[in-house]
Amino acid sequence: MEFKIKRNVLAKTLGNIVKIIPPKSTYTILQNIIIEAKDSNLSIQATDLDIFIKKTIPAEIIEEGKVLIPGKKILEITREANIEDIIFKLKELKLLISAGNAQFNIPSLDYQEFPEVPKFPDKKWFDLSIGEMGEMVESTIFMVAKDMSRRPMNGVLVQLKENELRIVTTDGARLAMNKKEKKETAGELIIATKVFDLIDYSKPEEQMEIFIEERVMGIKFLDTTVIARLIEGPYPNYEGVIPKEFTGNCTVEKEILDGALKRVSLVASPHIKNVKFDFHGNSITLSASSSDIGEAKEEIPCVYDGEKLGIWFNANFVLEILRHISAADIIFKLTSQSTAAVVKPKTDEDMTYLLMPLRIDNWE
Amino acid sequence: MEFKIKRNVLAKTLGNIVKIIPPKSTYTILQNIIIEAKDSNLSIQATDLDIFIKKTIPAEIIEEGKVLIPGKKILEITREANIEDIIFKLKELKLLISAGNAQFNIPSLDYQEFPEVPKFPDKKWFDLSIGEMGEMVESTIFMVAKDMSRRPMNGVLVQLKENELRIVTTDGARLAMNKKEKKETAGELIIATKVFDLIDYSKPEEQMEIFIEERVMGIKFLDTTVIARLIEGPYPNYEGVIPKEFTGNCTVEKEILDGALKRVSLVASPHIKNVKFDFHGNSITLSASSSDIGEAKEEIPCVYDGEKLGIWFNANFVLEILRHISAADIIFKLTSQSTAAVVKPKTDEDMTYLLMPLRIDNWE
C-alpha cells in the first residue's frame, strides 16, 4: 500500500473519526483505525463496538492496500506536519510516513483483528438536512440523563409519529422535545448521543439520509457512513407527562429572567439550587435562601394571565434551558405548585421544555 | 457600617483578592474577607495564613465600620449585579446588599476571628516597575518544582548579588534565571509563587516597592499591600551548576526547532519524552523511538561551531522553554552528552535556561 494525500484533508477527516475512539483503558484494538487505499480513494474506519464510522476521501493511490494503525497517533502526526502532502507507504507491516523532512515508522497490526462491521440497514427511513438535524439535536441533547443506570434515558428518542419527526430527551426531572413536519413512515428508535457528535455540522445545507433496521440505525451524509446499534427501549411515555391544559401563561424577557435568576440563585442551597418563582400581577418575584449563605429576592416584570402562584424550580435547570433558547421572550405555561410547567421560546411552537417543580416541604 | 461603591471597581478588586482564598476544605475562616469602611475608602483584606493582601479603593462611606464576610460569595454577587452602584449596609450582623432590584442578606462573622496580620517590614529593599517584575517572573516561574517535598525549590529565589537582581527557579532537572542590573544592598529570599499571582500586571509602568525583614517580605504597588512569609532555605547552589565554558554553540530558529521537536517527540516514550539531538555540521538531527509507538527522525538547519555531539533531552522540557522565549533565534551552549546545556534567547543575555541531558543507557 502506498498513497499521497493532502495534509489538511486527512487532518480534518481523522479529527472527526477519532471522536469515536474510546479511552485507552478499554479494549486496545479499538485505538486503531483501518485505512484502505483503493481506486482513487482512501477509506478510513473506526469503532467503539456500538458505533461504526467510515469516511471516504480522495487521495493519490500509488499502490492499493489496507492497514490497521493507531488512530490518534496518525492524527497527531498529520496535525503537526508542516507540509502540504504526506506520503504513506506500508513496508513489512511498518507504515512509513514522509511529511517533508520528518520521517515516521509506525508498526501496524493485522487488519483482520478489526471488529466485524454490521450490515448497513436496507430500509431508508427519512431525509433531513444536516442543519435541521443540528438544530433539533442542539436544542434537546443537553437533557439526556447522565445517570448511567437509566439506560433508555441515556439515549435520544428519534420518533416519527402523526406526520411529525420528534427528537425527545429526558432525565426524569425535565424533558425536551423538538419536532418538525415529516410525512414518512411512522417508527422510532433510541440512539446514543455519541452518534450526533460524529456529524460534521459545517455544511448545514447538505442532506443526510437515515436508514433503519430492527437493531441498527444507518446514517449517510457527505463522505461519511455511520452504523449504530440501537439502545433497547421502551422509552418513557413522554406524551403522558406533558400537560395539555394550563391555568396560567407568563411571558417574560429571557435576558431579564436569566440575570435575576443567576443573582438570586447565588444564595440558594448549592445542592438543589431551589429558587421560588412567585407569579403575581405583572411580575415574578424570585427568592431564595439557605441558612449558611443568606437570602436574596428580586422582582422582574412579565405578562401573566393567571392566578397568584408560588412554585419552586431548580435554578440551574431553568438557566440551562434559557441558554438553549435563542428567542428574546419565553413563555411559562403553569397549572399548580406541583404540576409540570412547560417552557417554550415565544417564537417557536415546535420546541417544548417540560420542567418538574421542586417539592419543598416548608411552603412559605 | 454603610457604603456605596462602583460595581466594576469592587468586582475587579475582589477578583484579585479572592485569588488568595484557599480551597473550601481547609480552615473555613479563611473563606472570609475583611471589608472596612473608613474615611472615604474601603479596605479589603484576605489571607491564606502565609500571604496577606490588602487593597484600598475609594467608596462613598455613609457610616464607618468593619465586617468579616464570605469573599467569593460577595464577588459572585458583585459580578452578577446589573447596576452601576451597589449599596452595602451592616444591620445586626447581617450585610444587606442592594444591587438594583436585587436584595441580598448575608450573615457576617465577628471580624476579630480574622487571623492576626504580621507587621509590614520596615526595611525597604528595592524598587522595580510592575512590567519588569512581570517579565522576570513570567520567564522563570514555570520551572518551579511541583513536587511538594522539595520545599525551597517550590519557591522563587529573589536575590540581589554583584549589582544584579536575579530571579531563579529550578525543579532539579532544569533551572531558569533572569537578571537585571540593580545596585541596592545584597540580600536574598525565597517566596511562594502565589505571591506573584496577586500582582495586577495591567499597569506595567507603575512602580512596586519591595521590603524585607528576617521572616517576611512586603510589597507595595498601586492600591495594594502584600505581606508574605518567607520559605525557609537554603536554596540550591545554582551558580555551581551553571557551566562557564562550552565546547560548542548552536544557533537555531526557534519556530523550526519547535515544529520538528513536536513531530519527532510524538513517538518518544510518553513518560520520559526522550528525543536525541545530534548536532553535526550545520544541522541538528532529531530522533526518537519507542518499541510500541514507532520511530521518527527529522533534520533541521542550524549554525553550529562544535564537534559532532549526540545528546538526549526531555522534549517537553525543551518545548516548554521555547514557549517562554519570544526571540526568533535561540542558542544552545553545549559541552558533552552528560553535561548541563544552556539555552538562551539569542537577543537576551540576561536570560539563562539550564537543562540537564537525559542519561540513556543504550547510546546509539
XYZ file of C-alpha atoms in Angstrom:
728
model
C 0.000 0.000 0.000
C 1.201 3.478 -0.844
C -0.620 6.796 -1.186
C -0.176 10.546 -1.120
C -2.776 12.800 0.483
C -3.397 16.473 1.300
C -2.414 17.062 4.901
C -5.394 19.314 5.742
C -7.958 16.920 4.214
C -6.572 13.989 6.185
C -6.295 16.007 9.415
C -9.938 17.142 9.201
C -11.179 13.627 8.413
C -9.185 11.968 11.185
C -10.230 14.722 13.589
C -13.838 13.595 13.134
C -13.081 9.872 13.039
C -11.097 9.705 16.296
C -14.046 11.097 18.276
C -15.385 7.544 18.302
C -12.186 6.042 19.705
C -12.855 5.015 23.326
C -10.460 5.839 26.216
C -7.202 3.920 26.185
C -8.116 1.763 29.159
C -10.693 -0.291 27.227
C -10.203 -2.979 24.542
C -6.963 -1.734 22.961
C -7.650 -2.850 19.379
C -10.268 -0.046 19.250
C -7.444 2.526 19.468
C -6.757 1.586 15.866
C -8.354 2.638 12.610
C -8.460 0.893 9.255
C -7.054 2.853 6.346
C -7.790 1.339 2.952
C -6.374 2.697 -0.307
C -8.459 1.638 -3.318
C -9.250 3.115 -6.746
C -8.659 6.812 -6.189
C -9.940 6.957 -2.647
C -8.888 6.388 0.893
C -11.484 4.975 3.243
C -10.974 5.242 6.983
C -12.929 3.310 9.603
C -13.126 3.367 13.390
C -15.471 1.960 16.005
C -16.242 1.749 19.719
C -18.150 -1.529 19.046
C -21.529 0.273 19.331
C -20.958 2.753 16.540
C -19.022 2.258 13.293
C -17.911 5.224 11.219
C -16.377 5.234 7.762
C -15.213 8.234 5.752
C -14.100 8.147 2.130
C -11.813 10.872 0.815
C -9.863 11.384 -2.413
C -6.159 10.513 -2.434
C -3.465 9.715 -4.947
C -3.244 5.914 -4.672
C 0.143 4.584 -5.762
C -0.490 1.027 -4.588
C -3.751 -0.337 -3.196
C -3.833 -1.906 0.256
C -5.213 -1.889 3.747
C -3.694 -1.291 7.180
C -4.756 -1.242 10.840
C -2.911 1.534 12.650
C -3.203 3.658 15.860
C -5.742 6.373 15.057
C -4.811 9.171 17.442
C -1.088 8.833 16.704
C -1.703 9.187 12.943
C -3.879 12.251 13.639
C -1.150 13.830 15.804
C 1.470 13.232 13.119
C -0.836 14.699 10.477
C -1.650 17.750 12.602
C 1.992 18.518 13.390
C 3.224 18.062 9.795
C 4.292 21.310 8.128
C 3.905 20.222 4.524
C 1.030 20.147 2.011
C 1.194 16.467 1.004
C 2.002 13.453 3.164
C 3.129 10.118 1.727
C 2.225 6.833 3.443
C 3.836 3.537 2.472
C 3.346 0.116 4.045
C 6.539 -1.942 4.180
C 6.802 -5.208 6.073
C 3.982 -4.320 8.497
C 5.505 -0.894 9.159
C 3.797 2.246 7.923
C 6.400 4.715 6.684
C 5.155 8.293 6.778
C 7.010 11.059 4.948
C 5.953 14.530 5.988
C 8.535 16.846 4.442
C 11.823 16.419 6.321
C 10.135 14.326 9.009
C 10.121 10.537 8.612
C 7.989 8.235 10.747
C 7.941 4.481 11.021
C 4.836 3.189 12.790
C 4.182 -0.524 13.444
C 0.823 -1.702 12.072
C -1.494 -4.522 13.084
C -3.280 -7.195 11.094
C -6.455 -5.516 9.790
C -8.408 -8.724 10.276
C -8.331 -8.019 14.021
C -10.697 -5.073 13.487
C -14.205 -5.891 14.817
C -16.792 -7.124 12.322
C -18.878 -4.269 10.949
C -22.685 -4.825 10.995
C -24.504 -4.714 7.645
C -25.719 -1.258 6.666
C -29.563 -1.185 7.031
C -31.517 -1.690 3.763
C -34.531 0.339 4.643
C -34.428 4.105 4.071
C -36.472 5.950 6.706
C -36.231 9.690 6.016
C -34.032 12.526 4.740
C -33.167 15.683 6.658
C -30.700 18.481 6.090
C -27.652 18.465 8.341
C -28.654 21.933 9.552
C -32.150 20.791 10.577
C -30.743 17.782 12.390
C -28.167 20.006 14.099
C -30.801 22.430 15.345
C -33.092 19.646 16.643
C -30.244 17.894 18.411
C -28.594 21.026 19.844
C -31.855 22.156 21.480
C -32.545 18.806 23.175
C -29.411 16.696 23.711
C -28.253 18.503 26.871
C -31.188 16.968 28.768
C -30.191 13.350 28.217
C -29.814 11.557 31.578
C -26.174 11.358 32.721
C -27.024 8.703 35.330
C -25.924 5.503 33.584
C -28.474 3.302 35.365
C -31.333 4.706 33.283
C -30.384 3.078 30.005
C -33.105 4.275 27.581
C -32.938 7.805 29.025
C -29.185 7.872 28.262
C -30.171 7.953 24.611
C -32.085 10.242 22.291
C -35.561 9.204 21.108
C -35.990 9.722 17.358
C -39.645 9.210 16.568
C -41.848 9.664 13.516
C -45.480 9.892 14.554
C -48.601 11.786 13.366
C -46.596 13.227 10.463
C -44.052 14.723 12.838
C -40.409 13.883 13.299
C -39.713 14.299 17.014
C -36.430 14.353 18.895
C -37.068 13.756 22.597
C -34.710 13.662 25.577
C -35.362 13.436 29.308
C -33.519 12.876 32.562
C -36.641 12.204 34.621
C -36.946 15.717 36.086
C -37.018 17.545 32.765
C -37.920 16.789 29.182
C -37.088 18.421 25.864
C -38.889 17.872 22.575
C -38.267 19.421 19.201
C -40.477 18.463 16.257
C -40.720 19.013 12.526
C -43.323 18.114 9.920
C -42.323 14.899 8.147
C -44.664 12.557 6.277
C -42.576 9.368 6.109
C -43.475 6.026 7.702
C -44.018 6.066 11.447
C -41.302 4.470 13.540
C -38.948 5.110 16.432
C -35.536 4.304 17.792
C -33.318 5.219 20.743
C -29.769 6.077 19.884
C -26.604 7.005 21.828
C -25.794 10.726 21.980
C -22.292 9.952 20.676
C -23.739 9.381 17.181
C -24.580 13.073 16.932
C -21.017 14.106 17.857
C -19.823 12.375 14.697
C -21.829 14.582 12.371
C -19.871 17.394 10.752
C -22.324 20.313 11.032
C -20.190 22.693 8.956
C -22.273 22.141 5.793
C -25.839 22.653 7.079
C -27.464 22.714 3.636
C -26.332 19.159 2.733
C -28.774 16.309 3.189
C -28.429 13.315 5.449
C -30.255 10.054 4.905
C -31.441 7.955 7.848
C -31.826 4.187 7.453
C -33.392 1.826 9.957
C -33.436 -1.870 10.738
C -34.514 -3.833 13.760
C -31.305 -3.364 15.742
C -29.271 -0.740 13.915
C -29.541 2.766 12.519
C -27.632 3.861 9.435
C -26.702 7.415 8.507
C -25.221 8.707 5.272
C -24.050 12.261 4.732
C -21.297 13.820 2.630
C -18.279 11.442 2.715
C -19.493 9.598 5.813
C -21.360 6.415 6.684
C -22.329 5.647 10.279
C -23.825 2.389 11.570
C -25.007 2.495 15.181
C -26.537 -0.202 17.346
C -29.838 0.906 18.909
C -30.379 1.313 22.654
C -33.101 -1.057 23.833
C -36.372 0.548 24.904
C -39.018 1.130 25.924
C -38.543 4.901 26.141
C -40.574 6.595 28.924
C -44.114 7.624 27.886
C -43.289 11.287 27.402
C -46.645 12.255 25.874
C -48.450 11.190 29.036
C -46.478 13.640 31.211
C -46.883 16.790 29.094
C -49.978 18.664 30.396
C -52.420 19.768 27.689
C -54.254 22.472 29.657
C -52.837 25.241 31.810
C -54.337 27.773 34.206
C -51.699 30.447 33.706
C -49.400 31.777 30.996
C -46.444 34.033 31.649
C -44.329 35.779 29.002
C -41.006 37.107 30.232
C -37.922 38.617 28.627
C -35.255 35.901 28.569
C -32.270 38.147 29.408
C -34.037 39.737 32.378
C -35.039 36.364 33.835
C -31.562 34.968 33.198
C -29.779 37.801 35.054
C -32.160 37.860 38.026
C -32.127 34.085 38.381
C -28.321 33.989 38.323
C -28.226 36.580 41.115
C -30.931 35.115 43.365
C -29.663 31.554 42.965
C -26.268 32.587 44.406
C -27.729 32.110 47.883
C -29.797 29.003 47.078
C -28.761 25.679 48.523
C -25.733 24.575 46.451
C -27.215 21.099 46.134
C -30.798 21.599 44.892
C -30.497 25.261 43.819
C -34.094 25.894 44.851
C -35.461 29.271 43.782
C -39.086 30.265 44.338
C -40.947 31.872 41.437
C -43.921 33.921 42.679
C -46.107 34.793 39.703
C -48.440 37.639 40.645
C -49.951 40.573 38.771
C -47.479 41.502 36.082
C -44.317 40.427 37.804
C -42.379 37.441 39.039
C -40.652 37.650 42.421
C -37.685 35.330 42.580
C -36.447 34.410 46.039
C -34.037 32.000 47.637
C -32.347 31.422 50.955
C -30.138 28.984 52.750
C -29.267 29.269 56.407
C -25.486 29.446 55.989
C -25.280 31.528 52.786
C -28.053 34.103 53.221
C -31.189 35.344 51.477
C -31.986 37.073 48.194
C -35.017 38.450 46.418
C -35.613 40.157 43.062
C -38.755 41.231 41.238
C -38.891 41.261 37.438
C -41.641 42.363 35.031
C -43.676 39.881 32.966
C -47.056 39.482 31.292
C -49.019 36.961 33.363
C -52.675 35.970 32.915
C -53.274 33.501 35.752
C -53.954 33.313 39.496
C -51.240 34.178 42.056
C -48.922 31.144 42.105
C -45.711 30.263 44.001
C -43.620 27.467 42.539
C -40.071 26.225 43.217
C -37.663 25.290 40.449
C -34.060 24.141 40.321
C -32.422 27.378 39.101
C -29.680 25.530 37.240
C -32.253 23.556 35.254
C -34.044 26.784 34.240
C -30.759 28.562 33.382
C -29.705 25.633 31.221
C -32.954 25.808 29.262
C -32.532 29.588 28.825
C -29.048 29.036 27.395
C -30.550 26.820 24.693
C -33.263 29.277 23.654
C -32.334 31.928 21.111
C -35.707 33.776 21.192
C -35.867 37.085 23.095
C -39.030 36.117 25.010
C -40.010 32.882 26.665
C -43.344 31.543 27.878
C -44.055 29.624 31.090
C -47.269 27.562 30.993
C -48.364 26.739 34.509
C -51.008 24.793 36.392
C -50.081 24.402 40.054
C -47.273 24.191 42.609
C -46.861 20.502 41.975
C -47.586 20.156 38.241
C -45.020 20.083 35.466
C -44.548 23.501 33.825
C -43.905 23.936 30.125
C -41.235 26.404 28.996
C -41.166 27.480 25.346
C -39.408 30.070 23.254
C -42.189 32.556 22.341
C -41.485 32.340 18.617
C -41.094 28.564 18.196
C -44.170 26.372 18.629
C -42.189 23.238 17.758
C -39.966 23.425 20.814
C -41.176 22.243 24.220
C -39.286 22.038 27.507
C -41.010 20.383 30.438
C -39.843 21.133 33.968
C -40.978 19.410 37.187
C -41.281 21.808 40.151
C -39.267 21.041 43.278
C -41.295 19.742 46.221
C -40.320 21.972 49.119
C -41.840 20.849 52.393
C -41.979 24.217 54.122
C -44.024 26.358 51.758
C -43.705 29.972 52.778
C -21.430 50.310 58.533
C -22.875 51.533 55.273
C -21.252 52.393 51.934
C -21.936 52.772 48.234
C -19.418 51.616 45.638
C -18.987 51.313 41.862
C -19.800 47.756 40.882
C -16.927 47.405 38.367
C -14.300 48.784 40.798
C -15.398 46.380 43.509
C -15.614 43.411 41.115
C -12.076 43.992 39.816
C -10.650 44.413 43.317
C -12.381 41.335 44.735
C -11.369 39.370 41.621
C -7.734 39.915 42.592
C -8.257 39.477 46.333
C -10.027 36.114 46.182
C -7.073 34.510 44.381
C -5.502 34.128 47.816
C -8.520 32.338 49.311
C -7.587 28.660 49.806
C -9.856 25.748 48.778
C -13.002 25.343 50.880
C -11.778 22.202 52.574
C -9.181 23.996 54.704
C -9.631 26.290 57.735
C -13.036 27.807 56.877
C -12.479 31.245 58.400
C -10.062 31.901 55.501
C -13.038 31.843 53.091
C -13.867 35.249 54.528
C -12.526 38.706 53.828
C -12.487 41.814 55.966
C -14.167 44.861 54.493
C -13.529 48.065 56.378
C -15.211 51.377 55.553
C -13.214 54.350 56.836
C -12.728 57.982 55.767
C -13.530 57.860 52.065
C -12.064 54.438 51.388
C -12.882 50.801 51.580
C -10.072 48.462 52.538
C -10.389 44.767 51.815
C -8.158 42.053 53.274
C -7.764 38.321 52.712
C -5.196 35.705 53.647
C -4.203 32.060 53.345
C -2.121 32.409 56.549
C 1.144 32.573 54.542
C 0.270 35.624 52.483
C -1.811 38.642 53.497
C -3.220 41.022 50.909
C -4.951 44.338 51.438
C -6.421 46.635 48.785
C -7.725 50.137 49.401
C -10.253 51.645 46.995
C -12.415 54.780 47.022
C -16.062 54.438 48.065
C -18.833 56.673 49.351
C -18.801 55.918 53.079
C -22.138 56.631 54.747
C -21.213 55.041 58.072
C -17.802 53.705 59.056
C -17.424 50.078 60.173
C -15.847 46.717 59.622
C -17.218 43.304 58.676
C -15.956 39.726 58.086
C -17.874 38.175 55.213
C -17.538 35.290 52.677
C -15.236 36.590 49.954
C -16.225 34.516 46.934
C -19.948 34.972 47.578
C -19.562 38.775 47.680
C -17.565 38.614 44.444
C -20.266 36.485 42.746
C -22.988 38.898 43.833
C -20.937 41.857 42.595
C -20.196 40.171 39.259
C -23.826 39.261 38.598
C -25.217 42.680 39.577
C -26.608 44.699 36.652
C -26.345 48.154 38.173
C -23.605 50.809 38.407
C -23.598 51.323 42.192
C -24.079 48.766 44.931
C -25.045 49.694 48.484
C -23.842 47.624 51.447
C -25.278 48.087 54.929
C -24.488 46.128 58.089
C -27.531 45.571 60.299
C -27.467 43.244 63.290
C -24.593 41.122 61.932
C -26.293 40.790 58.528
C -24.876 42.513 55.495
C -27.707 43.885 53.353
C -26.691 44.331 49.737
C -28.830 46.372 47.362
C -27.938 45.852 43.727
C -30.763 47.499 41.801
C -33.882 45.361 42.157
C -31.909 42.557 43.767
C -31.670 42.472 47.572
C -29.278 40.204 49.448
C -28.971 39.465 53.122
C -25.701 37.753 54.009
C -24.766 36.690 57.552
C -21.417 38.108 58.704
C -18.873 36.903 61.240
C -17.024 38.652 64.032
C -14.052 40.353 62.356
C -11.862 39.591 65.359
C -11.768 35.975 64.171
C -9.636 37.020 61.187
C -6.023 35.807 61.635
C -3.501 38.272 63.014
C -1.663 40.140 60.256
C 2.169 40.256 60.588
C 3.777 43.692 60.832
C 4.714 45.189 57.451
C 8.565 45.072 57.131
C 10.344 48.346 57.934
C 13.302 47.921 55.655
C 12.928 48.971 52.026
C 14.996 46.721 49.730
C 14.457 47.857 46.125
C 12.021 49.346 43.607
C 11.074 47.789 40.295
C 8.408 48.558 37.728
C 5.481 46.129 37.639
C 6.320 45.424 33.986
C 9.941 44.495 34.791
C 8.829 42.225 37.621
C 6.207 40.660 35.346
C 8.740 39.884 32.630
C 11.266 38.400 35.085
C 8.636 36.242 36.745
C 6.862 35.127 33.552
C 10.117 33.851 32.054
C 11.109 31.782 35.105
C 8.149 30.809 37.304
C 7.051 27.812 35.166
C 10.177 25.941 36.281
C 9.392 25.964 39.980
C 9.305 22.369 41.343
C 5.754 20.994 41.596
C 6.916 18.135 43.832
C 5.923 19.375 47.279
C 8.707 17.510 49.090
C 11.356 19.924 47.822
C 10.341 22.904 49.902
C 12.857 25.619 48.880
C 12.519 24.623 45.189
C 8.747 25.168 45.436
C 9.519 28.849 45.776
C 11.177 31.553 43.715
C 14.630 32.799 44.696
C 14.829 36.601 44.642
C 18.454 37.539 45.060
C 20.455 40.763 44.876
C 24.120 39.993 44.306
C 27.026 41.572 42.400
C 24.800 44.521 41.470
C 22.286 42.203 39.821
C 18.742 41.426 40.804
C 18.215 37.742 39.953
C 15.049 35.695 39.835
C 15.934 31.993 39.912
C 13.737 28.883 39.754
C 14.605 25.210 39.457
C 12.970 21.799 39.696
C 16.238 19.877 39.934
C 16.401 18.896 36.238
C 16.176 22.413 34.856
C 16.925 25.900 36.012
C 15.818 29.354 34.885
C 17.458 32.640 35.759
C 16.569 36.163 34.699
C 18.672 39.082 35.885
C 18.697 42.856 35.813
C 21.211 45.477 36.892
C 20.319 46.778 40.346
C 22.692 48.464 42.778
C 20.807 48.119 46.078
C 22.001 46.162 49.134
C 22.731 42.492 48.584
C 20.259 40.032 50.036
C 18.015 37.116 49.156
C 14.736 35.474 49.979
C 12.646 32.522 48.808
C 8.996 33.271 48.261
C 5.891 31.273 47.272
C 4.842 31.538 43.610
C 1.333 32.529 44.740
C 2.638 35.997 45.683
C 3.222 36.759 42.016
C -0.356 35.749 41.075
C -1.601 38.576 43.254
C 0.146 41.295 41.269
C -2.075 43.138 38.809
C 0.193 43.373 35.750
C -2.201 45.616 33.774
C -0.244 48.793 34.620
C 3.355 47.797 33.769
C 4.783 51.312 34.032
C 3.816 51.695 37.724
C 6.471 51.036 40.374
C 6.434 48.393 43.052
C 8.430 48.637 46.248
C 9.905 45.547 47.880
C 10.524 45.471 51.630
C 12.351 42.788 53.535
C 12.664 41.551 57.097
C 14.044 38.384 58.588
C 10.936 36.266 58.044
C 8.620 38.295 55.799
C 8.602 40.139 52.504
C 6.449 43.207 51.934
C 5.252 44.525 48.584
C 3.506 47.799 47.826
C 2.087 48.722 44.437
C -0.881 50.811 43.333
C -3.738 50.239 45.813
C -2.235 47.008 47.182
C -0.115 45.866 50.117
C 1.098 42.264 50.357
C 2.872 40.688 53.318
C 4.218 37.186 52.683
C 6.042 34.791 54.981
C 9.342 33.586 53.507
C 10.060 29.968 52.588
C 12.989 28.660 54.624
C 16.199 27.986 52.733
C 18.839 27.210 51.867
C 18.134 27.446 48.128
C 20.223 25.040 45.984
C 23.617 26.403 44.915
C 22.518 27.322 41.383
C 25.720 29.139 40.444
C 27.763 25.974 40.962
C 25.768 24.021 38.369
C 25.848 26.554 35.520
C 28.876 25.700 33.347
C 31.082 28.661 32.464
C 32.858 27.148 29.430
C 31.362 25.300 26.488
C 32.844 23.340 23.590
C 30.021 24.032 21.148
C 27.498 26.748 20.315
C 24.451 26.191 18.150
C 22.090 28.899 16.899
C 18.753 27.631 15.610
C 15.478 29.219 14.512
C 13.013 28.748 17.356
C 9.933 28.031 15.179
C 11.765 25.396 13.124
C 13.050 23.591 16.219
C 9.636 23.837 17.883
C 7.802 22.236 14.931
C 10.334 19.456 14.355
C 10.572 18.621 18.052
C 6.773 18.439 18.360
C 6.686 15.983 15.438
C 9.595 13.749 16.463
C 8.516 13.616 20.119
C 5.162 12.096 19.080
C 6.844 8.690 19.021
C 9.049 9.222 22.102
C 8.306 7.293 25.259
C 5.237 9.031 26.784
C 6.910 9.006 30.184
C 10.371 10.499 29.645
C 9.788 12.010 26.179
C 13.395 11.299 25.216
C 14.487 12.874 21.928
C 18.056 12.684 20.676
C 19.643 15.874 19.363
C 22.543 15.091 17.009
C 24.497 18.294 16.409
C 26.721 17.858 13.327
C 27.914 20.171 10.593
C 25.257 22.815 10.149
C 22.265 20.773 11.157
C 20.599 19.058 14.070
C 19.065 15.621 13.524
C 16.256 14.990 15.977
C 15.285 11.360 16.504
C 13.113 9.325 18.812
C 11.652 5.861 19.051
C 9.722 3.635 21.372
C 9.053 -0.014 20.668
C 5.239 0.178 20.762
C 4.698 3.599 19.127
C 7.329 3.670 16.361
C 10.268 5.762 15.179
C 10.779 9.281 13.833
C 13.610 11.394 12.528
C 13.902 14.980 11.240
C 16.852 17.125 10.235
C 16.800 20.893 10.699
C 19.325 23.594 9.756
C 21.382 25.446 12.372
C 24.694 27.270 12.781
C 26.918 25.016 14.887
C 30.580 25.589 15.752
C 31.478 22.484 17.766
C 32.399 18.797 17.454
C 29.763 16.199 16.422
C 27.668 15.621 19.540
C 24.623 13.451 20.338
C 22.647 14.404 23.428
C 19.226 13.344 24.764
C 16.739 15.824 26.189
C 13.218 15.555 27.525
C 11.305 17.084 24.579
C 8.581 18.523 26.809
C 11.164 20.391 28.864
C 12.698 21.917 25.710
C 9.259 22.783 24.236
C 8.263 24.494 27.467
C 11.394 26.653 27.367
C 10.708 27.539 23.710
C 7.179 28.673 24.627
C 8.673 31.164 27.083
C 11.171 32.664 24.649
C 9.945 35.454 22.406
C 13.178 35.812 20.380
C 13.251 34.357 16.849
C 16.565 32.537 17.377
C 17.852 30.564 20.310
C 21.313 29.410 21.292
C 22.337 26.032 22.747
C 25.656 26.076 24.605
C 26.987 22.556 24.895
C 29.843 20.619 26.436
C 29.146 16.871 26.393
C 26.489 14.146 26.442
C 26.304 14.267 30.211
C 26.836 17.950 30.981
C 24.128 20.542 31.536
C 23.348 22.576 28.411
C 22.484 26.246 28.484
C 19.605 27.517 26.342
C 19.274 31.258 25.741
C 17.233 33.562 23.570
C 19.782 34.956 21.082
C 18.851 38.560 21.812
C 18.720 38.472 25.615
C 21.947 37.962 27.542
C 20.123 38.300 30.879
C 18.064 35.149 30.421
C 19.550 31.702 31.079
C 17.854 28.317 30.971
C 19.845 25.312 32.127
C 18.825 21.849 31.002
C 20.237 18.511 32.229
C 20.558 15.889 29.456
C 18.771 12.557 29.912
C 21.040 9.626 30.700
C 20.073 6.980 28.162
C 21.835 3.679 28.761
C 21.872 2.400 25.185
C 23.662 5.096 23.234
C 23.211 4.542 19.540
